[in-house]
């Protein structure tokens, strides 16, 4: 059993109960999962020692022979298909090379990580997929697999840093992480959301956004020890200076675990005080005792830009999380943090953050009065430049929503996007009609993607009708963010 600061970051293993999403919006990965593994092929090169490549395998009940067979098949697929990759493509390999395999009973996805030194894979049961009415889209599962690796890396760093030091402890750490992470991992029934993998942003008017930026700039100037910040309001991003590569993982950890776990304490705290507070670390910052043991701050591994090498490198940071009136400021530093520093930051943010948070609350209230109370369509909007992802499927408000699309519509959305609007295209448009008479509209402008899902109606059945309605929806709801 691990102790001390090792277990400290794993707060995301708690279940989010702050505002439970409808069951039909999600599918638990464990309900459709056949197996999941982490392998180190180089460790199983010798004959008779092939099982040594297995670093982690789920489910635990499978025999060692089956685990060896599954990981060996995955390695063979990767090695065989490498023979058909051109030298140019080999030189321009993506960060996470992948392979997909479809059999009669299951669909497999494998990704290579850390310069192809490690292999991570899973298989999803076709029978269980059908029973759960889940629309499988393999590129979305690929991103889920990458996200699982990134979440491990966020808290513990790269695989190689552990495996080289002590293989046994590395396996224990994988067991400790994935044994808790996989049972809680959920997939969106709309696979496009897992495929795009962005973060929800809160749109603000100009003056309010400038106040947020000013708060960040003044905070960094007042406390040079703080090197990066991420600012949220409720469960949406306002501003960040961390690397874009880290945003989805950090956003997921904060909004699905840390913040929901703190809401009960926050309500009790705010009944006694309007001052902000730290969500993690020491409960008492009035002393000058060192921050060790249970008082130690969480640490995360995020990317830092190296000017000399013109590259990003993974660096271990301490993370301070401060919250006031629904606004959260995450501060990251590689330098020593003391209780005195935390007191000084508390004195500064206690007054400044509450002012800005109050202004944001007024802005959000004004926006809510202008929104459509009962929309008769679903939408997904994604901006790859900022990673902003908003949708009617993930909106946490209690406002009435249009009926959810059937599984075949979810599937058609994904296949239409991949077939007719490639990632490289900055502009494009696609209209598709499902067998159940749902209309799907995909539009790209300056790489920004808008997806509209329109339920069947008796008054709008022709393509011309849908084009007219699409223009009206964009003008009313998306013109400001889509075309500007």
CSV table of C-alpha atoms in Angstrom, one decimal:
chain,number,residue,atom,x,y,z
A,1,UNK,CA,0.0,0.0,0.0
A,2,UNK,CA,1.4,3.4,-0.9
A,3,UNK,CA,1.6,6.2,1.6
A,4,UNK,CA,2.8,9.8,1.9
A,5,UNK,CA,2.6,12.2,-1.0
A,6,UNK,CA,2.4,9.4,-3.6
A,7,UNK,CA,-1.3,8.9,-3.1
A,8,UNK,CA,-1.9,12.7,-2.6
A,9,UNK,CA,-2.8,13.6,-6.2
A,10,UNK,CA,-5.3,10.8,-6.8
A,11,UNK,CA,-8.3,12.8,-5.8
A,12,UNK,CA,-9.9,12.2,-9.2
A,13,UNK,CA,-10.9,8.7,-8.2
A,14,UNK,CA,-13.9,10.0,-6.3
A,15,UNK,CA,-17.2,9.9,-8.0
A,16,UNK,CA,-18.6,13.2,-9.2
A,17,UNK,CA,-22.0,13.7,-7.6
A,18,UNK,CA,-22.4,17.5,-7.9
A,19,UNK,CA,-24.8,17.3,-10.8
A,20,UNK,CA,-25.3,13.8,-12.1
A,21,UNK,CA,-25.8,13.6,-15.9
A,22,UNK,CA,-28.6,11.6,-17.4
A,23,UNK,CA,-27.6,8.0,-17.6
A,24,UNK,CA,-28.4,8.0,-21.3
A,25,UNK,CA,-25.6,10.5,-21.9
A,26,UNK,CA,-22.9,8.1,-20.9
A,27,UNK,CA,-21.6,4.6,-21.1
A,28,UNK,CA,-19.2,3.1,-18.6
A,29,UNK,CA,-16.1,1.8,-20.4
A,30,UNK,CA,-16.0,-1.2,-18.1
A,31,UNK,CA,-19.4,-2.3,-19.3
A,32,UNK,CA,-18.1,-2.8,-22.9
A,33,UNK,CA,-14.4,-3.5,-22.2
A,34,UNK,CA,-12.9,-6.9,-23.0
A,35,UNK,CA,-9.4,-6.0,-21.9
A,36,UNK,CA,-6.9,-3.2,-21.3
A,37,UNK,CA,-3.1,-3.5,-21.1
A,38,UNK,CA,0.1,-1.7,-20.8
A,39,UNK,CA,3.1,-3.5,-22.4
A,40,UNK,CA,6.8,-2.9,-22.7
A,41,UNK,CA,7.8,-5.0,-25.7
A,42,UNK,CA,11.6,-4.8,-25.1
A,43,UNK,CA,11.1,-6.6,-21.8
A,44,UNK,CA,9.7,-9.7,-23.5
A,45,UNK,CA,12.2,-10.3,-26.3
A,46,UNK,CA,13.8,-13.5,-25.0
A,47,UNK,CA,12.1,-16.8,-25.8
A,48,UNK,CA,10.3,-18.1,-22.8
A,49,UNK,CA,10.1,-14.6,-21.2
A,50,UNK,CA,7.4,-13.1,-23.4
A,51,UNK,CA,5.2,-12.6,-20.4
A,52,UNK,CA,7.8,-10.1,-19.0
A,53,UNK,CA,6.5,-7.5,-21.5
A,54,UNK,CA,3.1,-7.3,-19.5
A,55,UNK,CA,3.3,-4.2,-17.2
A,56,UNK,CA,-0.5,-4.1,-16.5
A,57,UNK,CA,-3.5,-6.1,-17.6
A,58,UNK,CA,-7.2,-5.8,-17.0
A,59,UNK,CA,-9.2,-7.9,-16.1
A,60,UNK,CA,-7.0,-9.4,-13.4
A,61,UNK,CA,-8.7,-12.8,-13.7
A,62,UNK,CA,-7.3,-13.6,-17.1
A,63,UNK,CA,-4.6,-16.3,-17.2
A,64,UNK,CA,-1.0,-15.3,-17.9
A,65,UNK,CA,-1.1,-17.3,-21.1
A,66,UNK,CA,-4.0,-15.2,-22.4
A,67,UNK,CA,-2.4,-12.0,-21.3
A,68,UNK,CA,0.8,-13.0,-23.1
A,69,UNK,CA,-1.2,-14.0,-26.2
A,70,UNK,CA,-3.1,-10.7,-26.4
A,71,UNK,CA,-0.1,-8.5,-25.9
A,72,UNK,CA,1.9,-10.6,-28.3
A,73,UNK,CA,-0.8,-10.2,-31.0
A,74,UNK,CA,-0.8,-6.4,-30.5
A,75,UNK,CA,2.9,-6.2,-30.8
A,76,UNK,CA,2.8,-8.4,-34.0
A,77,UNK,CA,0.2,-6.1,-35.5
A,78,UNK,CA,2.3,-3.1,-34.9
A,79,UNK,CA,5.5,-4.7,-36.2
A,80,UNK,CA,3.8,-6.1,-39.3
A,81,UNK,CA,2.0,-2.9,-40.3
A,82,UNK,CA,5.3,-0.9,-39.8
A,83,UNK,CA,6.5,-2.7,-43.0
A,84,UNK,CA,3.9,-0.8,-45.0
A,85,UNK,CA,4.7,2.6,-43.7
A,86,UNK,CA,6.8,4.8,-46.0
A,87,UNK,CA,10.1,6.2,-44.9
A,88,UNK,CA,8.6,9.7,-45.0
A,89,UNK,CA,5.7,8.7,-42.8
A,90,UNK,CA,8.1,7.0,-40.4
A,91,UNK,CA,10.1,10.2,-40.1
A,92,UNK,CA,6.9,12.2,-39.5
A,93,UNK,CA,5.3,9.9,-36.9
A,94,UNK,CA,2.6,11.5,-34.7
A,95,UNK,CA,3.1,11.7,-31.0
A,96,UNK,CA,0.9,8.6,-30.5
A,97,UNK,CA,1.1,6.2,-33.4
A,98,UNK,CA,-1.9,3.9,-33.4
A,99,UNK,CA,-3.4,0.8,-35.0
A,100,UNK,CA,-6.9,-0.5,-35.1
A,101,UNK,CA,-8.1,-4.1,-35.6
A,102,UNK,CA,-11.6,-5.4,-36.0
A,103,UNK,CA,-12.5,-9.0,-35.4
A,104,UNK,CA,-15.7,-10.9,-35.5
A,105,UNK,CA,-16.3,-10.3,-31.8
A,106,UNK,CA,-14.4,-7.1,-30.9
A,107,UNK,CA,-12.7,-4.0,-31.9
A,108,UNK,CA,-9.1,-3.3,-30.9
A,109,UNK,CA,-7.2,0.0,-30.5
A,110,UNK,CA,-3.5,0.1,-29.8
A,111,UNK,CA,-1.3,3.2,-29.3
A,112,UNK,CA,2.4,3.6,-28.9
A,113,UNK,CA,3.8,6.1,-26.4
A,114,UNK,CA,7.1,7.6,-25.4
A,115,UNK,CA,9.0,7.1,-28.7
A,116,UNK,CA,7.1,3.8,-29.3
A,117,UNK,CA,8.8,2.2,-26.2
A,118,UNK,CA,5.5,1.3,-24.6
A,119,UNK,CA,2.3,-0.2,-26.1
A,120,UNK,CA,-1.2,0.5,-24.6
A,121,UNK,CA,-4.2,-1.3,-26.0
A,122,UNK,CA,-7.8,-2.2,-25.4
A,123,UNK,CA,-10.6,-4.2,-27.0
A,124,UNK,CA,-14.4,-3.5,-26.9
A,125,UNK,CA,-16.9,-6.2,-27.2
A,126,UNK,CA,-19.3,-5.8,-30.2
A,127,UNK,CA,-22.0,-7.7,-28.3
A,128,UNK,CA,-21.8,-5.4,-25.3
A,129,UNK,CA,-21.6,-2.4,-27.6
A,130,UNK,CA,-24.9,-3.4,-29.1
A,131,UNK,CA,-26.5,-4.2,-25.8
A,132,UNK,CA,-25.5,-0.8,-24.4
A,133,UNK,CA,-26.6,0.9,-27.7
A,134,UNK,CA,-23.2,2.6,-27.9
A,135,UNK,CA,-22.1,4.0,-31.3
A,136,UNK,CA,-18.5,2.9,-31.7
A,137,UNK,CA,-16.2,5.3,-33.4
A,138,UNK,CA,-12.6,4.0,-33.2
A,139,UNK,CA,-10.9,7.4,-33.5
A,140,UNK,CA,-12.8,8.5,-30.4
A,141,UNK,CA,-11.6,5.4,-28.5
A,142,UNK,CA,-8.1,6.2,-29.7
A,143,UNK,CA,-8.4,9.6,-28.0
A,144,UNK,CA,-9.8,8.0,-24.9
A,145,UNK,CA,-6.8,5.7,-24.7
A,146,UNK,CA,-4.4,8.6,-25.2
A,147,UNK,CA,-6.3,10.5,-22.5
A,148,UNK,CA,-5.9,7.6,-20.0
A,149,UNK,CA,-2.1,7.7,-20.6
A,150,UNK,CA,-2.0,11.5,-20.3
A,151,UNK,CA,-3.9,11.3,-17.0
A,152,UNK,CA,-1.3,8.9,-15.6
A,153,UNK,CA,1.5,11.1,-16.9
A,154,UNK,CA,-0.1,14.2,-15.4
A,155,UNK,CA,0.3,12.8,-11.9
A,156,UNK,CA,3.3,10.5,-12.1
A,157,UNK,CA,5.3,11.5,-15.1
A,158,UNK,CA,6.4,9.3,-18.0
A,159,UNK,CA,6.4,5.5,-17.9
A,160,UNK,CA,10.1,5.3,-18.7
A,161,UNK,CA,11.2,7.3,-15.7
A,162,UNK,CA,9.8,4.5,-13.5
A,163,UNK,CA,10.4,1.4,-15.5
A,164,UNK,CA,14.1,2.0,-15.7
A,165,UNK,CA,14.5,2.5,-12.0
A,166,UNK,CA,12.4,-0.3,-10.6
A,167,UNK,CA,10.1,-2.5,-12.8
A,168,UNK,CA,8.3,-3.9,-9.8
A,169,UNK,CA,7.3,-0.5,-8.4
A,170,UNK,CA,6.3,0.6,-11.9
A,171,UNK,CA,3.9,-2.3,-12.1
A,172,UNK,CA,2.5,-1.4,-8.7
A,173,UNK,CA,2.0,2.1,-9.7
A,174,UNK,CA,0.2,1.1,-12.9
A,175,UNK,CA,-2.1,-1.2,-10.8
A,176,UNK,CA,-2.7,1.6,-8.3
A,177,UNK,CA,-3.7,4.1,-11.0
A,178,UNK,CA,-5.6,2.1,-13.6
A,179,UNK,CA,-7.2,-0.2,-11.1
A,180,UNK,CA,-9.1,2.8,-9.9
A,181,UNK,CA,-9.3,4.8,-13.1
A,182,UNK,CA,-10.8,2.3,-15.5
A,183,UNK,CA,-13.9,1.4,-13.5
A,184,UNK,CA,-14.8,5.1,-13.3
A,185,UNK,CA,-14.1,6.0,-16.9
A,186,UNK,CA,-17.1,7.0,-18.9
A,187,UNK,CA,-17.7,7.4,-22.7
A,188,UNK,CA,-20.0,10.0,-24.2
A,189,UNK,CA,-22.8,8.4,-26.1
A,190,UNK,CA,-22.1,11.1,-28.7
A,191,UNK,CA,-18.6,9.8,-29.7
A,192,UNK,CA,-17.7,13.1,-31.4
A,193,UNK,CA,-17.2,14.7,-27.9
A,194,UNK,CA,-14.6,12.1,-27.0
A,195,UNK,CA,-13.0,12.5,-30.5
A,196,UNK,CA,-12.7,16.3,-30.3
A,197,UNK,CA,-11.4,16.2,-26.7
A,198,UNK,CA,-11.5,19.9,-25.8
A,199,UNK,CA,-12.5,21.9,-22.8
A,200,UNK,CA,-15.6,23.9,-22.0
A,201,UNK,CA,-15.0,27.7,-22.2
A,202,UNK,CA,-17.2,30.4,-20.7
A,203,UNK,CA,-17.9,33.2,-23.2
A,204,UNK,CA,-17.6,36.6,-21.5
A,205,UNK,CA,-18.1,40.2,-22.7
A,206,UNK,CA,-15.0,42.2,-23.5
A,207,UNK,CA,-14.7,44.2,-20.2
A,208,UNK,CA,-15.2,41.2,-18.0
A,209,UNK,CA,-12.7,39.1,-19.9
A,210,UNK,CA,-10.1,41.9,-19.7
A,211,UNK,CA,-10.6,41.9,-15.9
A,212,UNK,CA,-9.8,38.2,-15.8
A,213,UNK,CA,-6.7,38.8,-17.9
A,214,UNK,CA,-5.6,41.7,-15.7
A,215,UNK,CA,-6.1,39.6,-12.6
A,216,UNK,CA,-3.8,36.9,-14.0
A,217,UNK,CA,-1.2,39.4,-15.1
A,218,UNK,CA,-1.2,41.2,-11.7
A,219,UNK,CA,-1.0,37.9,-9.8
A,220,UNK,CA,2.1,36.8,-11.8
A,221,UNK,CA,3.7,40.2,-11.3
A,222,UNK,CA,3.0,40.3,-7.6
A,223,UNK,CA,4.2,36.7,-7.1
A,224,UNK,CA,7.0,35.8,-9.6
A,225,UNK,CA,7.2,32.3,-8.0
A,226,UNK,CA,4.0,31.5,-9.8
A,227,UNK,CA,4.9,30.4,-13.3
A,228,UNK,CA,1.6,29.3,-14.9
A,229,UNK,CA,-2.1,29.8,-14.2
A,230,UNK,CA,-5.4,28.3,-15.2
A,231,UNK,CA,-8.6,30.2,-14.2
A,232,UNK,CA,-12.1,28.7,-14.2
A,233,UNK,CA,-15.6,29.8,-13.3
A,234,UNK,CA,-17.9,27.0,-12.2
A,235,UNK,CA,-16.8,24.2,-14.5
A,236,UNK,CA,-15.7,26.3,-17.5
A,237,UNK,CA,-12.3,27.7,-18.5
A,238,UNK,CA,-11.8,31.5,-18.5
A,239,UNK,CA,-8.1,31.9,-19.2
A,240,UNK,CA,-4.9,29.8,-19.1
A,241,UNK,CA,-1.1,30.1,-19.6
A,242,UNK,CA,-0.4,26.4,-19.4
A,243,UNK,CA,0.5,24.4,-22.6
A,244,UNK,CA,-2.5,23.5,-24.8
A,245,UNK,CA,-1.2,19.9,-24.6
A,246,UNK,CA,-2.1,19.8,-20.8
A,247,UNK,CA,-5.4,21.6,-20.9
A,248,UNK,CA,-7.8,18.7,-21.5
A,249,UNK,CA,-6.3,16.5,-18.8
A,250,UNK,CA,-6.1,19.2,-16.2
A,251,UNK,CA,-9.6,20.4,-17.1
A,252,UNK,CA,-11.0,16.9,-16.7
A,253,UNK,CA,-9.3,16.4,-13.3
A,254,UNK,CA,-10.5,19.7,-11.9
A,255,UNK,CA,-14.1,19.6,-13.2
A,256,UNK,CA,-14.8,15.9,-12.7
A,257,UNK,CA,-13.0,15.3,-9.4
A,258,UNK,CA,-11.4,18.1,-7.5
A,259,UNK,CA,-14.1,20.8,-7.7
A,260,UNK,CA,-17.1,18.4,-7.2
A,261,UNK,CA,-15.4,16.9,-4.2
A,262,UNK,CA,-14.9,20.3,-2.7
A,263,UNK,CA,-18.5,21.7,-3.2
A,264,UNK,CA,-19.8,20.3,0.1
A,265,UNK,CA,-17.0,21.9,2.1
A,266,UNK,CA,-17.3,25.1,0.1
A,267,UNK,CA,-21.0,25.5,0.9
A,268,UNK,CA,-20.3,25.1,4.6
A,269,UNK,CA,-17.3,27.4,4.4
A,270,UNK,CA,-19.2,30.1,2.5
A,271,UNK,CA,-21.9,30.1,5.1
A,272,UNK,CA,-19.3,31.3,7.6
A,273,UNK,CA,-17.1,33.5,5.3
A,274,UNK,CA,-17.1,35.2,1.9
A,275,UNK,CA,-13.3,34.9,1.8
A,276,UNK,CA,-11.7,32.5,-0.6
A,277,UNK,CA,-9.8,29.3,0.4
A,278,UNK,CA,-7.3,26.7,-0.9
A,279,UNK,CA,-8.9,23.4,-2.0
A,280,UNK,CA,-5.8,21.3,-1.4
A,281,UNK,CA,-2.7,21.5,0.9
A,282,UNK,CA,-2.6,22.6,4.5
A,283,UNK,CA,-5.8,23.4,6.3
A,284,UNK,CA,-3.9,25.8,8.6
A,285,UNK,CA,-1.6,28.4,6.9
A,286,UNK,CA,-1.1,30.6,10.0
A,287,UNK,CA,2.0,28.7,11.1
A,288,UNK,CA,5.4,28.3,9.4
A,289,UNK,CA,5.6,24.6,9.6
A,290,UNK,CA,7.0,22.9,6.4
A,291,UNK,CA,4.5,21.5,3.9
A,292,UNK,CA,5.1,17.8,4.3
A,293,UNK,CA,2.9,14.7,4.6
A,294,UNK,CA,-0.8,15.4,4.5
A,295,UNK,CA,-0.1,19.1,4.2
A,296,UNK,CA,2.0,18.7,1.0
A,297,UNK,CA,0.7,20.3,-2.2
A,298,UNK,CA,-0.4,18.1,-5.1
A,299,UNK,CA,2.2,17.8,-7.9
A,300,UNK,CA,1.5,17.5,-11.6
A,301,UNK,CA,3.7,16.9,-14.6
A,302,UNK,CA,3.0,19.5,-17.3
A,303,UNK,CA,4.8,20.8,-20.3
A,304,UNK,CA,7.1,23.8,-20.2
A,305,UNK,CA,8.5,25.6,-23.3
A,306,UNK,CA,12.3,25.4,-23.6
A,307,UNK,CA,13.5,28.4,-25.6
A,308,UNK,CA,17.0,27.1,-26.2
A,309,UNK,CA,15.8,23.9,-27.8
A,310,UNK,CA,12.5,25.4,-29.1
A,311,UNK,CA,10.7,22.4,-27.7
A,312,UNK,CA,8.4,21.5,-24.8
A,313,UNK,CA,9.6,19.4,-22.0
A,314,UNK,CA,7.7,17.6,-19.2
A,315,UNK,CA,8.3,19.3,-15.8
A,316,UNK,CA,7.1,18.5,-12.3
A,317,UNK,CA,5.1,21.5,-10.8
A,318,UNK,CA,3.5,22.0,-7.4
A,319,UNK,CA,-0.1,23.1,-7.8
A,320,UNK,CA,-2.0,25.5,-5.6
A,321,UNK,CA,-5.8,25.7,-6.1
A,322,UNK,CA,-7.6,28.7,-4.7
A,323,UNK,CA,-11.4,29.3,-5.0
A,324,UNK,CA,-13.8,32.1,-4.2
A,325,UNK,CA,-17.4,32.6,-5.3
A,326,UNK,CA,-17.4,29.9,-8.0
A,327,UNK,CA,-14.1,31.2,-9.5
A,328,UNK,CA,-11.0,28.9,-9.3
A,329,UNK,CA,-7.4,29.9,-9.8
A,330,UNK,CA,-4.9,27.1,-10.3
A,331,UNK,CA,-1.3,28.2,-9.8
A,332,UNK,CA,1.8,26.2,-10.8
A,333,UNK,CA,5.4,26.5,-9.7
A,334,UNK,CA,8.6,24.6,-9.7
A,335,UNK,CA,10.0,26.6,-6.7
A,336,UNK,CA,9.5,26.1,-3.0
A,337,UNK,CA,6.1,26.9,-1.5
A,338,UNK,CA,5.8,27.9,2.1
A,339,UNK,CA,2.8,28.7,4.3
A,340,UNK,CA,3.9,32.3,4.4
A,341,UNK,CA,3.7,32.5,0.6
A,342,UNK,CA,0.3,30.9,0.7
A,343,UNK,CA,-0.8,33.5,3.3
A,344,UNK,CA,0.3,36.3,1.0
A,345,UNK,CA,-1.5,34.9,-2.0
A,346,UNK,CA,-4.6,34.3,0.1
A,347,UNK,CA,-4.5,38.0,1.3
A,348,UNK,CA,-4.2,39.1,-2.4
A,349,UNK,CA,-6.7,36.8,-4.0
A,350,UNK,CA,-9.2,37.0,-1.1
A,351,UNK,CA,-10.2,40.4,-2.2
A,352,UNK,CA,-9.3,40.6,-5.9
A,353,UNK,CA,-10.7,37.2,-6.9
A,354,UNK,CA,-14.1,37.8,-5.2
A,355,UNK,CA,-14.5,41.1,-7.1
A,356,UNK,CA,-13.8,39.5,-10.5
A,357,UNK,CA,-15.9,36.5,-9.6
A,358,UNK,CA,-18.9,38.8,-8.8
A,359,UNK,CA,-18.5,40.6,-12.2
A,360,UNK,CA,-18.4,37.2,-14.0
A,361,UNK,CA,-21.5,36.1,-12.1
A,362,UNK,CA,-23.4,39.2,-13.3
A,363,UNK,CA,-22.2,38.6,-16.9
A,364,UNK,CA,-23.3,35.0,-16.8
A,365,UNK,CA,-26.7,36.0,-15.4
A,366,UNK,CA,-27.2,38.5,-18.2
A,367,UNK,CA,-26.2,35.9,-20.8
A,368,UNK,CA,-28.7,33.3,-19.4
A,369,UNK,CA,-31.6,35.7,-19.8
A,370,UNK,CA,-30.8,36.0,-23.5
A,371,UNK,CA,-30.5,32.2,-24.2
A,372,UNK,CA,-33.2,30.1,-25.8
A,373,UNK,CA,-35.2,28.4,-23.0
A,374,UNK,CA,-36.2,25.4,-25.0
A,375,UNK,CA,-33.9,24.7,-28.0
A,376,UNK,CA,-35.3,22.3,-30.5
A,377,UNK,CA,-31.9,21.1,-31.8
A,378,UNK,CA,-28.6,19.8,-30.5
A,379,UNK,CA,-25.2,21.3,-31.3
A,380,UNK,CA,-21.4,20.8,-30.9
A,381,UNK,CA,-19.0,23.7,-31.4
A,382,UNK,CA,-15.2,23.2,-31.4
A,383,UNK,CA,-12.4,25.6,-31.9
A,384,UNK,CA,-9.1,23.7,-32.4
A,385,UNK,CA,-7.0,26.9,-31.8
A,386,UNK,CA,-8.2,27.3,-28.2
A,387,UNK,CA,-9.5,23.8,-27.6
A,388,UNK,CA,-12.9,25.3,-26.8
A,389,UNK,CA,-15.6,22.7,-26.9
A,390,UNK,CA,-19.2,23.4,-26.1
A,391,UNK,CA,-22.3,21.3,-26.7
A,392,UNK,CA,-25.9,20.8,-25.7
A,393,UNK,CA,-25.0,17.3,-24.6
A,394,UNK,CA,-22.6,18.5,-21.9
A,395,UNK,CA,-24.5,21.6,-20.8
A,396,UNK,CA,-25.0,21.2,-17.1
A,397,UNK,CA,-28.0,23.6,-16.8
A,398,UNK,CA,-31.5,22.4,-16.0
A,399,UNK,CA,-33.0,24.0,-19.1
A,400,UNK,CA,-35.2,21.7,-21.3
A,401,UNK,CA,-33.4,20.1,-24.2
A,402,UNK,CA,-34.3,18.5,-27.5
A,403,UNK,CA,-34.8,14.7,-27.5
A,404,UNK,CA,-31.5,12.8,-27.7
A,405,UNK,CA,-30.6,11.5,-31.1
A,406,UNK,CA,-30.7,7.7,-31.7
A,407,UNK,CA,-27.4,5.7,-31.9
A,408,UNK,CA,-27.4,5.6,-35.7
A,409,UNK,CA,-27.4,9.4,-35.8
A,410,UNK,CA,-24.5,9.6,-33.4
A,411,UNK,CA,-22.6,7.2,-35.7
A,412,UNK,CA,-23.5,9.1,-38.8
A,413,UNK,CA,-22.2,12.4,-37.4
A,414,UNK,CA,-18.8,10.9,-36.8
A,415,UNK,CA,-18.5,9.1,-40.2
A,416,UNK,CA,-19.7,12.2,-42.1
A,417,UNK,CA,-17.1,14.4,-40.4
A,418,UNK,CA,-14.2,12.0,-41.1
A,419,UNK,CA,-15.4,11.3,-44.7
A,420,UNK,CA,-16.3,14.8,-45.9
A,421,UNK,CA,-14.5,17.3,-43.6
A,422,UNK,CA,-10.9,16.2,-43.1
A,423,UNK,CA,-8.9,17.8,-40.3
A,424,UNK,CA,-6.6,19.5,-42.8
A,425,UNK,CA,-9.6,21.4,-44.4
A,426,UNK,CA,-10.2,24.9,-42.9
A,427,UNK,CA,-13.5,25.4,-44.7
A,428,UNK,CA,-16.3,23.0,-45.6
A,429,UNK,CA,-20.0,22.1,-45.3
A,430,UNK,CA,-21.9,18.8,-45.2
A,431,UNK,CA,-25.6,18.0,-44.9
A,432,UNK,CA,-26.7,14.5,-44.2
A,433,UNK,CA,-30.1,12.9,-43.4
A,434,UNK,CA,-30.4,9.8,-41.3
A,435,UNK,CA,-32.8,6.9,-41.8
A,436,UNK,CA,-34.8,8.2,-38.8
A,437,UNK,CA,-35.2,11.6,-40.6
A,438,UNK,CA,-32.7,13.5,-38.4
A,439,UNK,CA,-30.7,16.1,-40.3
A,440,UNK,CA,-27.0,16.6,-39.6
A,441,UNK,CA,-25.3,19.8,-40.5
A,442,UNK,CA,-21.5,20.1,-40.4
A,443,UNK,CA,-19.9,23.5,-41.1
A,444,UNK,CA,-16.2,24.5,-40.9
A,445,UNK,CA,-15.1,28.1,-41.0
A,446,UNK,CA,-11.4,28.9,-40.3
A,447,UNK,CA,-11.1,25.4,-38.9
A,448,UNK,CA,-13.8,26.1,-36.4
A,449,UNK,CA,-16.4,23.3,-36.4
A,450,UNK,CA,-20.1,23.6,-35.8
A,451,UNK,CA,-22.3,20.5,-35.8
A,452,UNK,CA,-26.1,20.8,-35.7
A,453,UNK,CA,-28.4,17.9,-35.1
A,454,UNK,CA,-32.0,18.7,-36.1
A,455,UNK,CA,-34.8,16.3,-35.0
A,456,UNK,CA,-37.5,15.3,-37.5
A,457,UNK,CA,-40.2,17.8,-38.2
A,458,UNK,CA,-43.1,17.8,-40.7
A,459,UNK,CA,-42.5,21.4,-41.8
A,460,UNK,CA,-38.8,21.1,-42.7
A,461,UNK,CA,-38.0,18.1,-44.9
A,462,UNK,CA,-36.2,19.4,-47.9
A,463,UNK,CA,-32.5,20.4,-48.2
A,464,UNK,CA,-33.5,24.0,-48.9
A,465,UNK,CA,-35.6,24.0,-45.7
A,466,UNK,CA,-32.7,22.8,-43.7
A,467,UNK,CA,-30.2,25.3,-45.2
A,468,UNK,CA,-32.6,28.1,-44.4
A,469,UNK,CA,-33.0,26.9,-40.8
A,470,UNK,CA,-29.3,26.5,-40.4
A,471,UNK,CA,-28.6,30.1,-41.4
A,472,UNK,CA,-31.2,31.2,-38.9
A,473,UNK,CA,-29.7,29.1,-36.0
A,474,UNK,CA,-26.1,30.4,-36.8
A,475,UNK,CA,-27.2,34.0,-37.0
A,476,UNK,CA,-29.1,33.7,-33.7
A,477,UNK,CA,-26.8,31.6,-31.6
A,478,UNK,CA,-23.4,31.2,-33.1
A,479,UNK,CA,-22.5,34.1,-35.3
A,480,UNK,CA,-20.3,35.9,-32.7
A,481,UNK,CA,-18.1,32.9,-32.0
A,482,UNK,CA,-18.3,31.1,-35.4
A,483,UNK,CA,-17.5,33.8,-37.8
A,484,UNK,CA,-15.4,36.2,-35.7
